[in-house]
Coordinates of C-alpha atoms in Angstrom, one line a residue:
X158 CA 59.3 93.0 -25.5
X159 CA 58.9 91.2 -22.1
X160 CA 56.5 89.0 -20.2
X161 CA 54.3 89.6 -17.2
X162 CA 51.8 87.7 -15.1
X163 CA 48.3 87.4 -16.6
X164 CA 46.6 88.5 -13.3
X165 CA 47.1 88.3 -9.6
X166 CA 46.2 85.2 -7.6
X167 CA 45.8 81.8 -9.3
X168 CA 46.8 83.3 -12.7
X169 CA 50.1 84.9 -11.4
X170 CA 52.2 82.1 -12.9
X171 CA 50.6 82.4 -16.3
X172 CA 52.6 84.7 -18.5
X173 CA 51.6 86.9 -21.4
X174 CA 53.7 88.9 -23.8
X175 CA 54.0 92.7 -23.5
X176 CA 55.5 95.3 -25.8
X177 CA 56.5 98.8 -24.8
X178 CA 57.3 101.4 -27.5
X179 CA 59.6 104.4 -27.2
X180 CA 56.7 106.7 -26.1
X181 CA 55.9 104.3 -23.2
X182 CA 52.8 102.9 -24.8
X183 CA 52.1 99.3 -23.5
X184 CA 50.5 96.6 -25.5
X185 CA 49.5 93.3 -23.9
X186 CA 48.9 90.1 -25.8
X187 CA 46.4 88.3 -23.6
X188 CA 45.8 85.5 -26.2
X189 CA 47.2 82.9 -25.6
X190 CA 46.7 83.4 -21.9
X191 CA 49.8 81.4 -20.9
X192 CA 53.1 81.4 -22.9
X193 CA 56.7 80.3 -22.5
X194 CA 59.3 82.7 -21.1
X195 CA 61.1 83.7 -24.3
X196 CA 59.0 85.4 -26.9
X197 CA 61.1 86.7 -29.9
X198 CA 60.8 89.3 -32.6
X199 CA 60.9 88.7 -36.3
X200 CA 63.9 90.3 -37.9
X201 CA 61.8 93.0 -39.5
X202 CA 60.0 93.8 -36.2
X203 CA 56.5 93.1 -37.5
X204 CA 55.8 89.8 -35.8
X205 CA 56.5 87.9 -32.6
X206 CA 56.8 84.2 -31.8
X207 CA 55.0 82.9 -28.7
X208 CA 54.9 79.3 -27.3
X209 CA 51.3 78.7 -26.2
X210 CA 51.0 76.7 -23.0
X211 CA 47.9 74.8 -21.8
X212 CA 48.5 76.0 -18.2
X213 CA 51.2 77.8 -16.2
X214 CA 54.7 76.9 -17.1
X215 CA 55.4 74.7 -14.1
X216 CA 52.1 72.7 -14.3
X217 CA 52.8 69.0 -15.0
X218 CA 50.3 69.0 -17.9
X219 CA 52.7 71.1 -19.9
X220 CA 55.3 68.4 -20.0
X221 CA 52.9 65.8 -21.3
X222 CA 51.3 68.1 -23.9
X223 CA 52.4 68.7 -27.5
X224 CA 52.8 72.5 -27.7
X225 CA 52.4 75.0 -30.5
X226 CA 54.3 78.1 -31.5
X227 CA 52.2 81.1 -32.7
X228 CA 53.6 83.7 -35.1
X229 CA 51.6 86.8 -34.3
X230 CA 51.4 90.1 -36.1
X231 CA 52.5 92.6 -33.5
X232 CA 50.3 95.5 -34.6
X233 CA 47.0 93.6 -34.9
X234 CA 47.6 90.6 -32.6
X235 CA 46.5 88.4 -35.5
X236 CA 48.0 84.9 -35.6
X237 CA 49.6 84.5 -39.0
X238 CA 50.9 80.9 -38.6
X239 CA 51.1 78.0 -36.1
X240 CA 54.1 75.7 -35.8
X241 CA 54.3 72.5 -33.7
X242 CA 57.1 72.9 -31.1
X243 CA 58.2 73.7 -27.6
X244 CA 60.5 76.7 -28.1
X245 CA 61.2 79.1 -30.9
X246 CA 63.8 81.7 -31.8
X247 CA 63.4 84.0 -34.8
X248 CA 66.4 84.6 -37.1
X249 CA 67.1 85.9 -40.6
X250 CA 67.3 82.3 -41.7
X251 CA 63.9 81.5 -40.4
X252 CA 62.3 80.4 -37.1
X253 CA 64.4 78.0 -35.2
X254 CA 62.2 75.5 -33.3
X255 CA 62.8 72.9 -30.6
X256 CA 60.4 70.1 -31.6
X257 CA 57.9 68.4 -29.3
X258 CA 59.5 65.0 -29.6
X259 CA 57.8 62.3 -27.7
X260 CA 56.7 61.6 -24.1
X261 CA 55.8 58.4 -22.1
X262 CA 54.0 58.2 -18.8
X263 CA 56.6 58.5 -16.0
X264 CA 59.1 60.4 -18.1
X265 CA 60.7 63.5 -16.5
X266 CA 61.5 65.1 -19.9
X267 CA 60.6 64.9 -23.5
X268 CA 62.5 62.5 -25.7
X269 CA 63.5 62.2 -29.4
X270 CA 63.7 66.0 -29.9
X271 CA 65.3 67.9 -32.7
X272 CA 66.1 71.5 -33.6
X273 CA 64.4 72.6 -36.9
X274 CA 64.3 75.8 -39.0
X275 CA 60.9 76.8 -40.4
X276 CA 60.3 79.1 -43.4
X277 CA 56.6 79.4 -44.0
X278 CA 55.2 75.9 -44.0
X279 CA 58.6 74.3 -44.9
X280 CA 60.9 72.9 -42.3
X281 CA 64.4 71.5 -42.2
X282 CA 65.9 69.5 -39.4
X283 CA 69.2 71.0 -38.3
X284 CA 70.3 68.5 -35.6
X285 CA 68.9 66.2 -32.9
X286 CA 69.4 66.2 -29.2
X287 CA 70.7 62.6 -29.4
X288 CA 73.5 63.8 -31.8
X289 CA 74.5 66.5 -29.4
X290 CA 74.6 64.3 -26.3
X291 CA 76.6 61.6 -28.3
X292 CA 79.5 64.1 -28.6
X293 CA 82.2 62.9 -26.2
X294 CA 82.6 66.5 -24.9
X295 CA 79.1 66.4 -23.5
X296 CA 80.1 63.6 -21.0
X297 CA 76.6 62.1 -21.4
X298 CA 75.5 58.6 -20.5
X299 CA 74.2 56.2 -23.1
X300 CA 70.9 56.9 -24.9
X301 CA 69.2 54.1 -23.1
X302 CA 70.3 55.5 -19.7
X303 CA 69.2 59.0 -20.5
X304 CA 65.9 58.4 -22.3
X305 CA 63.1 60.3 -20.6
X306 CA 65.4 62.3 -18.3
X307 CA 67.2 64.5 -20.9
X308 CA 65.7 68.0 -20.7
X309 CA 66.4 70.4 -23.5
X310 CA 65.6 74.1 -23.1
X311 CA 66.5 77.8 -23.6
X312 CA 67.0 77.7 -27.4
X313 CA 68.8 80.9 -28.6
X314 CA 70.5 81.7 -31.9
X315 CA 72.7 84.3 -33.7
X316 CA 70.8 86.9 -35.6
X317 CA 71.7 85.4 -39.0
X318 CA 70.7 81.9 -37.9
X319 CA 74.2 80.5 -38.6
X320 CA 74.6 79.2 -35.1
X321 CA 72.3 78.4 -32.2
X322 CA 72.7 77.3 -28.6
X323 CA 70.7 75.0 -26.3
X324 CA 70.9 73.8 -22.7
X325 CA 70.7 70.1 -22.1
X326 CA 70.2 68.8 -18.5
X327 CA 70.2 65.2 -17.2
X328 CA 67.4 64.8 -14.7
X329 CA 68.5 61.6 -13.0
X330 CA 67.6 60.6 -9.4
X331 CA 70.8 61.8 -7.8
X332 CA 72.0 64.9 -9.6
X333 CA 71.4 67.2 -12.5
X334 CA 74.2 67.1 -15.1
X335 CA 74.3 70.2 -17.3
X336 CA 75.6 70.7 -20.8
X337 CA 75.5 73.9 -23.0
X338 CA 76.0 73.3 -26.7
X339 CA 76.8 75.9 -29.4
X340 CA 75.9 74.4 -32.8
X341 CA 76.6 75.2 -36.5
X342 CA 73.3 75.3 -38.4
X343 CA 74.9 74.2 -41.7
X344 CA 75.8 70.7 -40.5
X345 CA 74.3 70.3 -37.1
X346 CA 77.6 69.7 -35.4
X347 CA 78.5 71.3 -32.0
X348 CA 81.3 73.9 -32.4
X349 CA 81.6 74.2 -28.6
X350 CA 80.3 72.3 -25.6
X351 CA 80.5 73.5 -22.0
X352 CA 79.9 70.5 -19.7
X353 CA 79.4 70.5 -16.0
X354 CA 79.3 74.2 -15.4
X355 CA 76.2 76.4 -15.3
X356 CA 75.7 78.8 -18.3
X357 CA 73.3 81.7 -18.1
X358 CA 72.4 85.0 -19.7
X359 CA 73.4 84.2 -23.3
X360 CA 73.9 87.2 -25.6
X361 CA 74.7 86.9 -29.3
X362 CA 76.9 89.4 -31.1
X363 CA 75.2 91.2 -34.0
X364 CA 77.7 89.6 -36.4
X365 CA 76.8 86.1 -35.3
X366 CA 80.4 85.1 -34.6
X367 CA 80.3 85.3 -30.8
X368 CA 78.0 84.4 -27.9
X369 CA 78.6 85.7 -24.5
X370 CA 77.3 84.3 -21.2
X371 CA 77.8 84.2 -17.5
X372 CA 79.4 81.0 -16.1
X373 CA 79.0 79.4 -12.7
X374 CA 81.1 76.3 -11.7
X375 CA 79.7 73.6 -9.3
X376 CA 80.7 74.0 -5.7
X377 CA 83.4 71.6 -4.6
X378 CA 82.5 69.7 -1.4
X379 CA 85.1 68.4 1.1

């Protein structure tokens, strides 16, 4: 499964989900007509999770809108369930979701977000972004100084749902401070935090014990 542009021109920045089978047959999911960049498969391969966007990903209206996650039957394109949230990652333990949190006019990021696990209509909170940034290893400013400028994104998880990871970025006026947290689902505590460096390309081991990634360090000036 991957994503591609909805159409040339004005719609080029609107993404839709696409699946390709072993025979090369392509299936495009044109509804919703704009989605987030990381659709995921259910563990049994029968459904996909998509984050529906009201516009292209970079449009300012996306930040101010409460988003929804659609769980879609892959074969029929039928929506089986809708969950409030901004990102989703399917695991054997359920669908991990980054909540909408709240937003105020002038904010550069959503606030008061949490990571939840959903099974059917039942949800359980695993941790909050405030809890992760309060960890001394995150090197984060106080909650009052970081409200409205703490961006949380790129939620991923181990196949069994025992651990998950998320990127947290401070969007202040002078620089962007980056933190990458690997979190235990059972207690919501960070088992590892990478602060200051740029983490990309996360790949979880099938056993769920390890996550690999590429690492870039900030350039030293002077």
